[in-house]
Amino acid sequence: MSALWSVGAGLLLLLLWVRHRGLEAVLVHHRWVFVCLFLLPLSILFDIYYQLRAWAVWRLHSAPRQHAQRVRHIQEQVREWKKEGSKRYMCTGRPGWLTVSLRVGKYKKTHKNIMINLMDVLEVDSERQVVRVEPLVSMGQLTAYLNPMGWTIPVVPELDDLTVGGLIMGTGIESSSHIYGLFQHTCVAYELVLADGSLVRCSPTENSDLFYAVPWSCGTLGFLVAAEIKMIPAKKYVKIHYKPVRGLQKICEKFTEESKKKENSFVEGLMYSLDEAVIMTGVLTDEAEQSKINRIGNYYKPWFFKHVEKYLKADRTGVEYIPSRHYYHRHTRSIFWELQDIIPFGNNPVFRYLFGWMVPPKISLLKLTQGEAIRKLYEQHHVVQDMLVPMKSLEKSIQTFHVDLNVYPLWLCPFILPNNPGMVHPKGNETELYVDIGAYGEPKSKQFEARASMRQMEKFVRSVHGFQMLYADCYMTREEFWDMFDGSLYHKLREQMNCKDAFPEVYDKICKAARH
């Protein structure tokens, strides 16, 4: 009884404090209070619901049977839109706050919302080494489904809540991309409902123009209803080597060297300053030295980027064996390093042991509850950007990031970019090695101003024939956007498939200059 009185008294004091400071002031300056007391428990409930649902679908084998019925329902909605006179653009009916992108999609309020409830694994074809999934299947869900069967997918983009549809219509990358390319390059077929309500399958040999145009199109060519993704055999562990490197030129040289080695299953770099980094290489293995196993995904473990930093501070190399699924989702608990700005004490051992099992809060819930004040604060004083640049421009790119943003850590992830048709391909006629530079956090550059600084960054990326990931804030004009991306195939298909009255152009859907 005394415990209940204590909890009650604590809640009363908290409410009085909130009333005194004002709810908006608390949400802006002490957001961790709201996150810890409300969003973390709510995130747990979300996870429990989706895990139970996935388990029930698996036990009842209901996904394949219901898939065709759900697709027919989507087709009926599109045909109904046509009967109504095609007066508004269409978009998916999934609420904007449920997406991992920090951008707020205002178009949902004005467009015709097509409800798409497709979130199941449909088929695992071991002979073809292909898994067929619906677009709302998440990375966490897919690896949990495949790993017990002895399979995984070649590119497992980092955060648990990233969906197959988002990774195809946008893009996805992981530290295995120097071998396999971007997420789209591991897909062998897509199924879409088009603007006329028809269902079409496309692959490199069937409706190939559509197959190559879908990635990066952000749902402006049709509604994705299924995808087929390559599988590879899973192994128990990733043997990971940590190598601290100092000096920008040496960092770039070492990172480029390791990225070209196909014997490395994984290559990743974390830059902690302009001239300090840890470069990590990993190989898949079923054998491990028991004394060197690090189950980094356990809730009480240090956040991965903090763990890596220890090797830099101690100036020593190291070798560990990380269970494969822990490795695939190694940055999930700390949302890379974004969570340290939301819960400043989140990596404290006491917090990890007592409450680490509740971390991370759902990004979707953070978006839903951020409010206009926090949104504007983040927009002006926070950066979440991924720029994809040729590996040969890495040193110059890091220097530009340092001058314009000065955000650390920086995430370095290499990938091979084949010369396929579509919006994103190398400038020449051959496959080229690129690198994703990820900047997430509060810029320390004194001259940082969100719009001007990002436009400067975008100009630089265009100048080296790089690309900006479209989940982030984009400030380019229409002409600049189509200078960065190759729109020839995309515009040709929009004309052929009568998309212009059905879906907005990708630029109008994602760029700030078009949305404001």
Short mmCIF file of C-alpha atoms in Angstrom, two decimals:
data_model
loop_
_atom_site.label_atom_id
_atom_site.label_comp_id
_atom_site.label_asym_id
_atom_site.label_seq_id
_atom_site.Cartn_x
_atom_site.Cartn_y
_atom_site.Cartn_z
CA MET A 1 0.00 0.00 0.00
CA SER A 2 2.83 2.38 0.85
CA ALA A 3 4.31 1.74 -2.61
CA LEU A 4 1.03 2.83 -4.22
CA TRP A 5 1.01 5.99 -2.12
CA SER A 6 4.57 6.73 -3.21
CA VAL A 7 3.73 6.26 -6.90
CA GLY A 8 0.63 8.40 -6.52
CA ALA A 9 2.56 11.16 -4.78
CA GLY A 10 5.25 11.04 -7.48
CA LEU A 11 2.69 11.34 -10.27
CA LEU A 12 0.98 14.23 -8.49
CA LEU A 13 4.29 16.09 -8.14
CA LEU A 14 5.03 15.41 -11.81
CA LEU A 15 1.65 16.82 -12.88
CA LEU A 16 2.16 19.90 -10.73
CA TRP A 17 5.61 20.42 -12.25
CA VAL A 18 4.21 20.05 -15.78
CA ARG A 19 1.46 22.52 -15.00
CA HIS A 20 3.99 24.99 -13.60
CA ARG A 21 6.41 24.75 -16.55
CA GLY A 22 3.74 24.37 -19.23
CA LEU A 23 3.18 21.22 -21.30
CA GLU A 24 4.87 22.60 -24.43
CA ALA A 25 7.97 23.70 -22.51
CA VAL A 26 8.26 20.23 -20.94
CA LEU A 27 7.84 18.49 -24.30
CA VAL A 28 10.49 20.68 -25.91
CA HIS A 29 13.11 21.01 -23.15
CA HIS A 30 12.47 17.86 -21.08
CA ARG A 31 11.18 15.48 -23.72
CA TRP A 32 12.74 12.51 -21.97
CA VAL A 33 10.05 12.78 -19.26
CA PHE A 34 7.26 12.21 -21.76
CA VAL A 35 9.23 9.59 -23.70
CA CYS A 36 10.16 7.53 -20.63
CA LEU A 37 6.76 7.68 -18.92
CA PHE A 38 4.49 7.28 -21.92
CA LEU A 39 6.16 6.47 -25.24
CA LEU A 40 8.40 3.64 -24.05
CA PRO A 41 5.49 1.66 -22.48
CA LEU A 42 3.33 2.40 -25.53
CA SER A 43 6.10 1.21 -27.84
CA ILE A 44 6.24 -2.08 -25.94
CA LEU A 45 2.48 -2.55 -26.45
CA PHE A 46 2.89 -1.85 -30.17
CA ASP A 47 5.61 -4.49 -30.42
CA ILE A 48 3.59 -7.07 -28.49
CA TYR A 49 0.57 -6.53 -30.74
CA TYR A 50 2.52 -6.92 -33.99
CA GLN A 51 4.46 -9.94 -32.69
CA LEU A 52 1.25 -11.70 -31.64
CA ARG A 53 -0.34 -10.87 -34.97
CA ALA A 54 2.66 -12.21 -36.92
CA TRP A 55 2.66 -15.38 -34.78
CA ALA A 56 -1.07 -15.95 -35.40
CA VAL A 57 -0.69 -15.46 -39.15
CA TRP A 58 2.24 -17.90 -39.19
CA ARG A 59 0.36 -20.53 -37.17
CA LEU A 60 -2.81 -20.27 -39.27
CA HIS A 61 -0.94 -19.98 -42.61
CA SER A 62 -3.51 -17.31 -43.51
CA ALA A 63 -1.27 -14.78 -45.29
CA PRO A 64 -1.19 -16.38 -48.79
CA ARG A 65 -4.95 -17.01 -48.75
CA GLN A 66 -5.84 -13.49 -47.68
CA HIS A 67 -3.31 -11.76 -49.94
CA ALA A 68 -5.29 -12.15 -53.16
CA GLN A 69 -8.44 -10.90 -51.44
CA ARG A 70 -6.65 -7.84 -50.06
CA VAL A 71 -5.16 -7.02 -53.46
CA ARG A 72 -8.61 -7.23 -55.05
CA HIS A 73 -9.84 -4.75 -52.43
CA ILE A 74 -7.07 -2.33 -53.43
CA GLN A 75 -8.03 -2.73 -57.09
CA GLU A 76 -11.68 -2.03 -56.22
CA GLN A 77 -10.67 1.19 -54.42
CA VAL A 78 -8.69 2.38 -57.46
CA ARG A 79 -11.57 1.60 -59.82
CA GLU A 80 -13.94 3.43 -57.50
CA TRP A 81 -11.60 6.45 -57.67
CA LYS A 82 -11.85 6.31 -61.47
CA LYS A 83 -15.66 6.16 -61.33
CA GLU A 84 -15.65 9.24 -59.11
CA GLY A 85 -13.92 11.13 -61.90
CA SER A 86 -10.24 10.89 -60.86
CA LYS A 87 -10.55 14.31 -59.23
CA ARG A 88 -7.71 13.90 -56.73
CA TYR A 89 -4.34 12.23 -56.67
CA MET A 90 -4.15 8.86 -54.90
CA CYS A 91 -1.80 7.83 -52.11
CA THR A 92 -1.62 5.01 -49.57
CA GLY A 93 -3.95 5.38 -46.60
CA ARG A 94 -1.21 4.59 -44.10
CA PRO A 95 -0.99 7.54 -41.66
CA GLY A 96 2.09 9.71 -42.23
CA TRP A 97 3.22 9.36 -38.61
CA LEU A 98 3.64 5.60 -39.03
CA THR A 99 6.52 6.02 -41.50
CA VAL A 100 10.14 6.07 -40.33
CA SER A 101 10.85 9.24 -42.35
CA LEU A 102 10.89 12.36 -40.17
CA ARG A 103 9.13 14.29 -42.92
CA VAL A 104 5.44 15.08 -42.29
CA GLY A 105 3.40 14.15 -45.38
CA LYS A 106 0.68 16.79 -45.60
CA TYR A 107 -0.55 15.40 -48.92
CA LYS A 108 -2.39 12.63 -47.05
CA LYS A 109 -5.08 15.18 -46.13
CA THR A 110 -5.82 16.23 -49.72
CA HIS A 111 -5.27 13.02 -51.71
CA LYS A 112 -7.55 10.01 -52.09
CA ASN A 113 -6.36 7.52 -49.47
CA ILE A 114 -6.19 3.92 -50.71
CA MET A 115 -6.15 1.52 -47.76
CA ILE A 116 -3.36 -1.05 -48.09
CA ASN A 117 -3.24 -3.56 -45.24
CA LEU A 118 -0.42 -5.79 -46.48
CA MET A 119 2.06 -6.74 -43.75
CA ASP A 120 2.81 -10.46 -44.03
CA VAL A 121 5.49 -12.82 -45.31
CA LEU A 122 3.83 -14.76 -48.13
CA GLU A 123 6.23 -17.48 -49.24
CA VAL A 124 9.76 -18.76 -48.71
CA ASP A 125 11.05 -20.51 -51.83
CA SER A 126 14.20 -22.36 -50.79
CA GLU A 127 14.86 -23.74 -54.27
CA ARG A 128 14.90 -20.31 -55.93
CA GLN A 129 16.33 -18.72 -52.75
CA VAL A 130 13.63 -16.06 -52.85
CA VAL A 131 11.21 -14.76 -50.22
CA ARG A 132 7.94 -13.16 -51.32
CA VAL A 133 6.59 -10.52 -48.96
CA GLU A 134 3.97 -7.80 -48.68
CA PRO A 135 5.14 -4.17 -48.62
CA LEU A 136 4.54 -3.44 -44.92
CA VAL A 137 6.73 -6.32 -43.70
CA SER A 138 9.43 -4.77 -41.51
CA MET A 139 13.11 -5.67 -41.35
CA GLY A 140 12.77 -6.83 -37.74
CA GLN A 141 9.82 -9.03 -38.69
CA LEU A 142 11.55 -10.48 -41.75
CA THR A 143 14.83 -11.40 -40.04
CA ALA A 144 12.91 -12.96 -37.13
CA TYR A 145 10.95 -15.04 -39.65
CA LEU A 146 13.87 -16.15 -41.85
CA ASN A 147 16.75 -16.67 -39.40
CA PRO A 148 15.24 -19.75 -37.64
CA MET A 149 14.89 -21.31 -41.12
CA GLY A 150 18.58 -20.74 -41.82
CA TRP A 151 18.05 -17.83 -44.24
CA THR A 152 18.54 -14.10 -44.32
CA ILE A 153 18.42 -11.43 -47.02
CA PRO A 154 21.64 -9.98 -48.49
CA VAL A 155 20.96 -6.37 -47.43
CA VAL A 156 19.22 -5.85 -44.06
CA PRO A 157 18.79 -2.08 -43.61
CA GLU A 158 19.49 -1.14 -40.04
CA LEU A 159 16.35 -0.12 -38.14
CA ASP A 160 13.76 -2.75 -37.17
CA ASP A 161 10.74 -0.72 -38.31
CA LEU A 162 11.92 -0.04 -41.88
CA THR A 163 9.47 -1.70 -44.29
CA VAL A 164 10.05 -3.49 -47.56
CA GLY A 165 7.80 -1.02 -49.38
CA GLY A 166 9.65 1.98 -48.01
CA LEU A 167 13.03 0.47 -48.89
CA ILE A 168 11.94 -0.21 -52.48
CA MET A 169 10.00 2.97 -53.17
CA GLY A 170 12.71 4.95 -51.37
CA THR A 171 15.97 3.11 -50.82
CA GLY A 172 17.87 1.06 -48.26
CA ILE A 173 21.49 0.25 -47.51
CA GLU A 174 23.59 -1.83 -45.13
CA SER A 175 27.23 -2.68 -44.53
CA SER A 176 26.93 -5.62 -46.98
CA SER A 177 26.01 -3.25 -49.83
CA HIS A 178 29.61 -3.12 -51.14
CA ILE A 179 28.85 -6.64 -52.40
CA TYR A 180 25.10 -6.62 -53.09
CA GLY A 181 24.26 -2.98 -53.82
CA LEU A 182 21.26 -1.12 -52.44
CA PHE A 183 18.15 -2.93 -51.18
CA GLN A 184 16.49 -2.55 -54.60
CA HIS A 185 19.34 -4.51 -56.20
CA THR A 186 18.48 -7.59 -54.10
CA CYS A 187 14.87 -7.63 -55.36
CA VAL A 188 13.97 -9.88 -58.31
CA ALA A 189 10.32 -8.91 -58.89
CA TYR A 190 7.60 -6.46 -57.86
CA GLU A 191 3.82 -6.67 -58.07
CA LEU A 192 1.90 -3.42 -58.41
CA VAL A 193 -1.66 -2.17 -58.80
CA LEU A 194 -1.52 0.53 -61.47
CA ALA A 195 -3.58 3.68 -62.01
CA ASP A 196 -6.17 1.78 -64.08
CA GLY A 197 -6.68 -0.83 -61.33
CA SER A 198 -4.79 -3.61 -63.11
CA LEU A 199 -2.35 -5.92 -61.33
CA VAL A 200 1.09 -6.18 -62.96
CA ARG A 201 4.21 -8.19 -62.17
CA CYS A 202 7.56 -6.80 -63.25
CA SER A 203 11.10 -8.18 -63.21
CA PRO A 204 14.33 -7.73 -65.22
CA THR A 205 12.75 -9.91 -67.96
CA GLU A 206 9.05 -9.00 -67.61
CA ASN A 207 7.88 -5.38 -67.86
CA SER A 208 11.52 -4.48 -67.27
CA ASP A 209 11.08 -0.72 -67.72
CA LEU A 210 8.65 -0.65 -64.82
CA PHE A 211 10.93 -2.88 -62.72
CA TYR A 212 13.83 -0.42 -63.02
CA ALA A 213 11.65 2.69 -62.63
CA VAL A 214 9.93 1.67 -59.38
CA PRO A 215 12.88 2.22 -56.96
CA TRP A 216 13.09 5.82 -55.70
CA SER A 217 9.67 6.62 -57.24
CA CYS A 218 8.03 6.99 -53.79
CA GLY A 219 4.75 5.39 -54.83
CA THR A 220 4.12 7.64 -57.83
CA LEU A 221 3.91 4.89 -60.47
CA GLY A 222 1.55 2.50 -58.70
CA PHE A 223 0.78 0.72 -55.44
CA LEU A 224 3.30 -1.96 -54.46
CA VAL A 225 1.46 -5.08 -53.23
CA ALA A 226 4.26 -7.68 -53.15
CA ALA A 227 8.00 -8.06 -53.71
CA GLU A 228 10.34 -10.99 -54.25
CA ILE A 229 13.73 -10.65 -52.54
CA LYS A 230 16.83 -12.81 -52.83
CA MET A 231 17.83 -14.91 -49.82
CA ILE A 232 21.25 -16.13 -48.74
CA PRO A 233 22.13 -18.78 -46.12
CA ALA A 234 22.32 -17.32 -42.63
CA LYS A 235 25.20 -18.00 -40.27
CA LYS A 236 25.29 -17.75 -36.49
CA TYR A 237 27.82 -14.97 -36.01
CA VAL A 238 29.56 -12.01 -37.58
CA LYS A 239 33.28 -11.96 -36.77
CA ILE A 240 33.96 -8.26 -36.58
CA HIS A 241 37.32 -6.45 -36.58
CA TYR A 242 37.57 -2.96 -35.07
CA LYS A 243 40.36 -0.76 -36.44
CA PRO A 244 40.88 2.82 -35.13
CA VAL A 245 42.35 5.10 -37.80
CA ARG A 246 43.56 8.70 -37.45
CA GLY A 247 44.10 11.29 -40.15
CA LEU A 248 41.44 12.00 -42.81
CA GLN A 249 43.54 10.81 -45.72
CA LYS A 250 44.42 7.53 -43.97
CA ILE A 251 40.77 7.02 -42.99
CA CYS A 252 39.62 7.42 -46.59
CA GLU A 253 42.37 5.18 -47.94
CA LYS A 254 41.71 2.40 -45.41
CA PHE A 255 37.94 2.58 -45.86
CA THR A 256 38.23 2.45 -49.66
CA GLU A 257 40.68 -0.46 -49.46
CA GLU A 258 38.40 -2.54 -47.21
CA SER A 259 35.30 -1.68 -49.28
CA LYS A 260 36.90 -3.20 -52.37
CA LYS A 261 37.57 -6.54 -50.64
CA LYS A 262 34.82 -9.02 -51.51
CA GLU A 263 36.04 -11.34 -48.74
CA ASN A 264 34.62 -8.80 -46.25
CA SER A 265 30.95 -9.65 -45.71
CA PHE A 266 30.45 -6.26 -44.04
CA VAL A 267 32.26 -2.91 -44.08
CA GLU A 268 31.29 0.10 -41.97
CA GLY A 269 32.95 3.24 -40.66
CA LEU A 270 32.09 5.55 -37.77
CA MET A 271 33.80 8.94 -37.78
CA TYR A 272 33.97 10.60 -34.36
CA SER A 273 35.72 13.75 -35.62
CA LEU A 274 37.26 15.05 -38.84
CA ASP A 275 40.38 12.94 -38.33
CA GLU A 276 39.29 10.08 -36.04
CA ALA A 277 37.36 6.98 -37.07
CA VAL A 278 36.85 3.31 -36.38
CA ILE A 279 36.61 1.12 -39.48
CA MET A 280 34.86 -2.20 -39.00
CA THR A 281 35.00 -5.24 -41.23
CA GLY A 282 33.08 -8.44 -40.65
CA VAL A 283 32.68 -11.96 -42.02
CA LEU A 284 29.84 -14.41 -41.50
CA THR A 285 30.77 -17.56 -39.59
CA ASP A 286 29.21 -20.44 -37.68
CA GLU A 287 32.19 -20.82 -35.34
CA ALA A 288 33.12 -18.43 -32.52
CA GLU A 289 35.57 -18.12 -29.66
CA GLN A 290 33.26 -18.23 -26.65
CA SER A 291 35.28 -15.64 -24.72
CA LYS A 292 34.87 -13.12 -27.56
CA ILE A 293 31.12 -13.41 -28.13
CA ASN A 294 29.35 -10.09 -27.61
CA ARG A 295 25.55 -10.19 -27.62
CA ILE A 296 25.39 -6.48 -28.33
CA GLY A 297 21.64 -6.56 -28.94
CA ASN A 298 20.82 -7.46 -25.32
CA TYR A 299 18.96 -4.62 -23.65
CA TYR A 300 21.55 -4.04 -20.92
CA LYS A 301 24.48 -3.76 -23.32
CA PRO A 302 26.09 -0.39 -24.17
CA TRP A 303 24.82 1.33 -27.29
CA PHE A 304 26.82 0.08 -30.27
CA PHE A 305 28.35 3.41 -31.31
CA LYS A 306 29.52 3.98 -27.72
CA HIS A 307 30.95 0.48 -27.60
CA VAL A 308 32.86 1.12 -30.83
CA GLU A 309 34.20 4.42 -29.50
CA LYS A 310 36.02 2.55 -26.71
CA TYR A 311 38.41 1.12 -29.29
CA LEU A 312 39.19 4.63 -30.51
CA LYS A 313 39.76 6.01 -27.00
CA ALA A 314 41.96 3.06 -26.07
CA ASP A 315 43.70 3.25 -29.46
CA ARG A 316 43.57 -0.50 -29.92
CA THR A 317 42.22 -2.97 -32.45
CA GLY A 318 39.79 -5.69 -31.45
CA VAL A 319 37.93 -8.79 -32.61
CA GLU A 320 34.47 -9.90 -31.49
CA TYR A 321 31.82 -12.39 -32.52
CA ILE A 322 28.36 -10.84 -32.63
CA PRO A 323 25.25 -13.03 -33.16
CA SER A 324 24.07 -12.30 -36.69
CA ARG A 325 20.66 -10.88 -35.84
CA HIS A 326 22.21 -8.69 -33.14
CA TYR A 327 24.64 -7.38 -35.76
CA TYR A 328 21.93 -6.68 -38.35
CA HIS A 329 20.08 -4.49 -35.84
CA ARG A 330 23.10 -3.16 -33.91
CA HIS A 331 22.10 0.52 -34.22
CA THR A 332 18.39 -0.03 -33.53
CA ARG A 333 18.37 0.42 -29.74
CA SER A 334 19.98 3.86 -29.93
CA ILE A 335 18.40 4.78 -33.32
CA PHE A 336 22.02 5.13 -34.46
CA TRP A 337 22.90 7.96 -32.01
CA GLU A 338 19.69 9.95 -32.14
CA LEU A 339 18.39 8.62 -28.83
CA GLN A 340 21.12 10.39 -26.85
CA ASP A 341 19.43 13.71 -27.76
CA ILE A 342 16.05 12.43 -26.57
CA ILE A 343 17.12 10.46 -23.47
CA PRO A 344 20.52 11.97 -22.51
CA PHE A 345 21.14 9.32 -19.83
CA GLY A 346 19.93 6.43 -22.00
CA ASN A 347 23.35 4.75 -22.15
CA ASN A 348 23.89 4.98 -18.40
CA PRO A 349 24.33 1.42 -17.01
CA VAL A 350 21.62 1.95 -14.37
CA PHE A 351 19.08 3.06 -16.98
CA ARG A 352 20.06 0.24 -19.34
CA TYR A 353 19.66 -2.48 -16.71
CA LEU A 354 16.36 -1.13 -15.34
CA PHE A 355 14.66 0.20 -18.48
CA GLY A 356 16.81 -0.78 -21.46
CA TRP A 357 14.34 -3.55 -22.36
CA MET A 358 11.83 -0.84 -23.31
CA VAL A 359 14.20 0.99 -25.67
CA PRO A 360 13.90 2.33 -28.33
CA PRO A 361 10.68 4.31 -28.49
CA LYS A 362 8.89 3.87 -31.80
CA ILE A 363 9.96 6.54 -34.30
CA SER A 364 6.34 6.70 -35.43
CA LEU A 365 5.19 7.57 -31.90
CA LEU A 366 7.94 10.19 -31.59
CA LYS A 367 6.60 11.78 -34.77
CA LEU A 368 2.97 11.56 -33.67
CA THR A 369 3.64 13.34 -30.38
CA GLN A 370 6.31 15.83 -31.36
CA GLY A 371 4.01 18.83 -31.87
CA GLU A 372 4.63 21.89 -34.02
CA ALA A 373 7.16 23.48 -31.65
CA ILE A 374 9.43 20.40 -31.60
CA ARG A 375 9.02 19.89 -35.35
CA LYS A 376 10.20 23.45 -36.06
CA LEU A 377 13.03 23.10 -33.54
CA TYR A 378 14.22 19.90 -35.21
CA GLU A 379 13.88 21.40 -38.67
CA GLN A 380 16.09 24.38 -37.80
CA HIS A 381 18.58 22.81 -35.39
CA HIS A 382 18.73 19.13 -36.29
CA VAL A 383 19.93 17.17 -39.30
CA VAL A 384 18.97 13.70 -40.51
CA GLN A 385 20.52 13.22 -43.94
CA ASP A 386 22.09 10.48 -46.03
CA MET A 387 24.13 11.56 -49.04
CA LEU A 388 25.36 8.94 -51.53
CA VAL A 389 28.60 9.99 -53.23
CA PRO A 390 31.24 8.24 -55.36
CA MET A 391 33.96 6.66 -53.23
CA LYS A 392 36.57 8.68 -55.14
CA SER A 393 34.96 11.85 -53.67
CA LEU A 394 34.91 10.58 -50.07
CA GLU A 395 37.63 12.83 -48.65
CA LYS A 396 36.24 15.98 -50.26
CA SER A 397 32.72 14.99 -49.14
CA ILE A 398 33.71 14.54 -45.49
CA GLN A 399 35.43 17.93 -45.53
CA THR A 400 32.23 19.48 -46.92
CA PHE A 401 30.12 17.77 -44.25
CA HIS A 402 32.50 19.10 -41.60
CA VAL A 403 32.38 22.72 -42.82
CA ASP A 404 28.64 22.89 -43.56
CA LEU A 405 27.32 20.71 -40.72
CA ASN A 406 30.00 19.56 -38.26
CA VAL A 407 27.86 16.64 -37.04
CA TYR A 408 29.51 13.61 -35.43
CA PRO A 409 29.49 10.66 -35.46
CA LEU A 410 29.23 10.29 -39.24
CA TRP A 411 28.13 6.93 -40.62
CA LEU A 412 30.11 5.58 -43.58
CA CYS A 413 28.62 2.69 -45.55
CA PRO A 414 30.01 1.59 -48.94
CA PHE A 415 27.85 0.24 -51.75
CA ILE A 416 28.22 -0.88 -55.31
CA LEU A 417 26.03 1.01 -57.80
CA PRO A 418 25.35 -0.91 -61.04
CA ASN A 419 24.65 0.89 -64.28
CA ASN A 420 20.99 -0.12 -64.44
CA PRO A 421 18.22 2.04 -65.94
CA GLY A 422 16.23 4.17 -63.51
CA MET A 423 16.56 7.29 -61.40
CA VAL A 424 19.88 6.37 -59.76
CA HIS A 425 22.94 5.06 -61.59
CA PRO A 426 26.61 6.01 -62.07
CA LYS A 427 27.58 8.76 -64.47
CA GLY A 428 29.60 6.43 -66.68
CA ASN A 429 28.66 3.14 -68.30
CA GLU A 430 30.15 0.90 -65.63
CA THR A 431 29.34 -0.17 -62.09
CA GLU A 432 30.93 2.18 -59.56
CA LEU A 433 31.75 2.07 -55.85
CA TYR A 434 29.82 4.67 -53.82
CA VAL A 435 29.54 5.50 -50.13
CA ASP A 436 26.61 6.61 -48.00
CA ILE A 437 27.58 9.40 -45.59
CA GLY A 438 24.95 9.61 -42.85
CA ALA A 439 24.69 12.71 -40.65
CA TYR A 440 22.26 12.49 -37.74
CA GLY A 441 22.24 15.05 -34.95
CA GLU A 442 22.65 18.70 -34.02
CA PRO A 443 25.04 20.62 -36.31
CA LYS A 444 27.88 22.35 -34.47
CA SER A 445 28.82 24.55 -37.44
CA LYS A 446 28.41 28.20 -36.38
CA GLN A 447 27.10 29.26 -39.78
CA PHE A 448 24.51 26.46 -39.98
CA GLU A 449 21.11 27.59 -41.22
CA ALA A 450 18.84 24.73 -42.24
CA ARG A 451 17.73 25.80 -45.70
CA ALA A 452 20.90 27.59 -46.83
CA SER A 453 23.27 24.94 -45.45
CA MET A 454 21.35 22.02 -46.91
CA ARG A 455 21.07 23.70 -50.31
CA GLN A 456 24.84 24.11 -50.21
CA MET A 457 25.21 20.41 -49.38
CA GLU A 458 22.81 19.40 -52.15
CA LYS A 459 24.75 21.53 -54.65
CA PHE A 460 27.98 19.79 -53.68
CA VAL A 461 26.41 16.32 -53.96
CA ARG A 462 25.10 17.14 -57.44
CA SER A 463 28.56 18.37 -58.45
CA VAL A 464 30.16 14.97 -57.72
CA HIS A 465 27.24 13.07 -59.27
CA GLY A 466 25.89 11.90 -55.95
CA PHE A 467 22.35 11.41 -54.69
CA GLN A 468 20.31 12.44 -51.66
CA MET A 469 18.12 9.88 -49.91
CA LEU A 470 14.52 11.01 -50.32
CA TYR A 471 13.28 10.23 -46.79
CA ALA A 472 15.00 13.42 -45.58
CA ASP A 473 14.27 17.12 -46.03
CA CYS A 474 15.09 18.15 -49.60
CA TYR A 475 15.39 21.84 -50.55
CA MET A 476 16.17 21.55 -54.28
CA THR A 477 14.21 23.25 -57.04
CA ARG A 478 12.54 21.02 -59.61
CA GLU A 479 15.35 21.67 -62.12
CA GLU A 480 18.03 20.86 -59.52
CA PHE A 481 16.20 17.70 -58.47
CA TRP A 482 16.07 16.34 -62.01
CA ASP A 483 19.69 17.33 -62.50
CA MET A 484 20.57 15.02 -59.58
CA PHE A 485 18.27 12.17 -60.64
CA ASP A 486 17.74 10.66 -64.10
CA GLY A 487 14.05 11.14 -64.82
CA SER A 488 14.00 9.89 -68.43
CA LEU A 489 12.57 6.41 -67.79
CA TYR A 490 10.39 7.65 -64.92
CA HIS A 491 8.67 10.37 -66.98
CA LYS A 492 8.27 8.06 -69.97
CA LEU A 493 6.39 5.50 -67.85
CA ARG A 494 4.24 8.14 -66.12
CA GLU A 495 3.09 9.20 -69.58
CA GLN A 496 2.55 5.66 -70.85
CA MET A 497 0.67 4.42 -67.77
CA ASN A 498 -1.52 7.53 -67.33
CA CYS A 499 0.00 8.31 -63.92
CA LYS A 500 -0.15 12.09 -64.26
CA ASP A 501 -3.76 12.31 -63.09
CA ALA A 502 -3.39 9.48 -60.58
CA PHE A 503 -0.21 10.25 -58.64
CA PRO A 504 1.84 13.39 -57.97
CA GLU A 505 5.32 13.63 -59.43
CA VAL A 506 7.94 12.38 -56.97
CA TYR A 507 9.39 15.90 -56.65
CA ASP A 508 6.01 17.34 -55.59
CA LYS A 509 5.63 14.59 -53.02
CA ILE A 510 8.94 14.94 -51.21
CA CYS A 511 10.63 18.31 -51.80
CA LYS A 512 10.12 21.23 -49.45
CA ALA A 513 10.13 23.76 -52.30
CA ALA A 514 7.08 21.99 -53.73
CA ARG A 515 5.28 21.36 -50.41
CA HIS A 516 5.51 24.89 -48.98
#
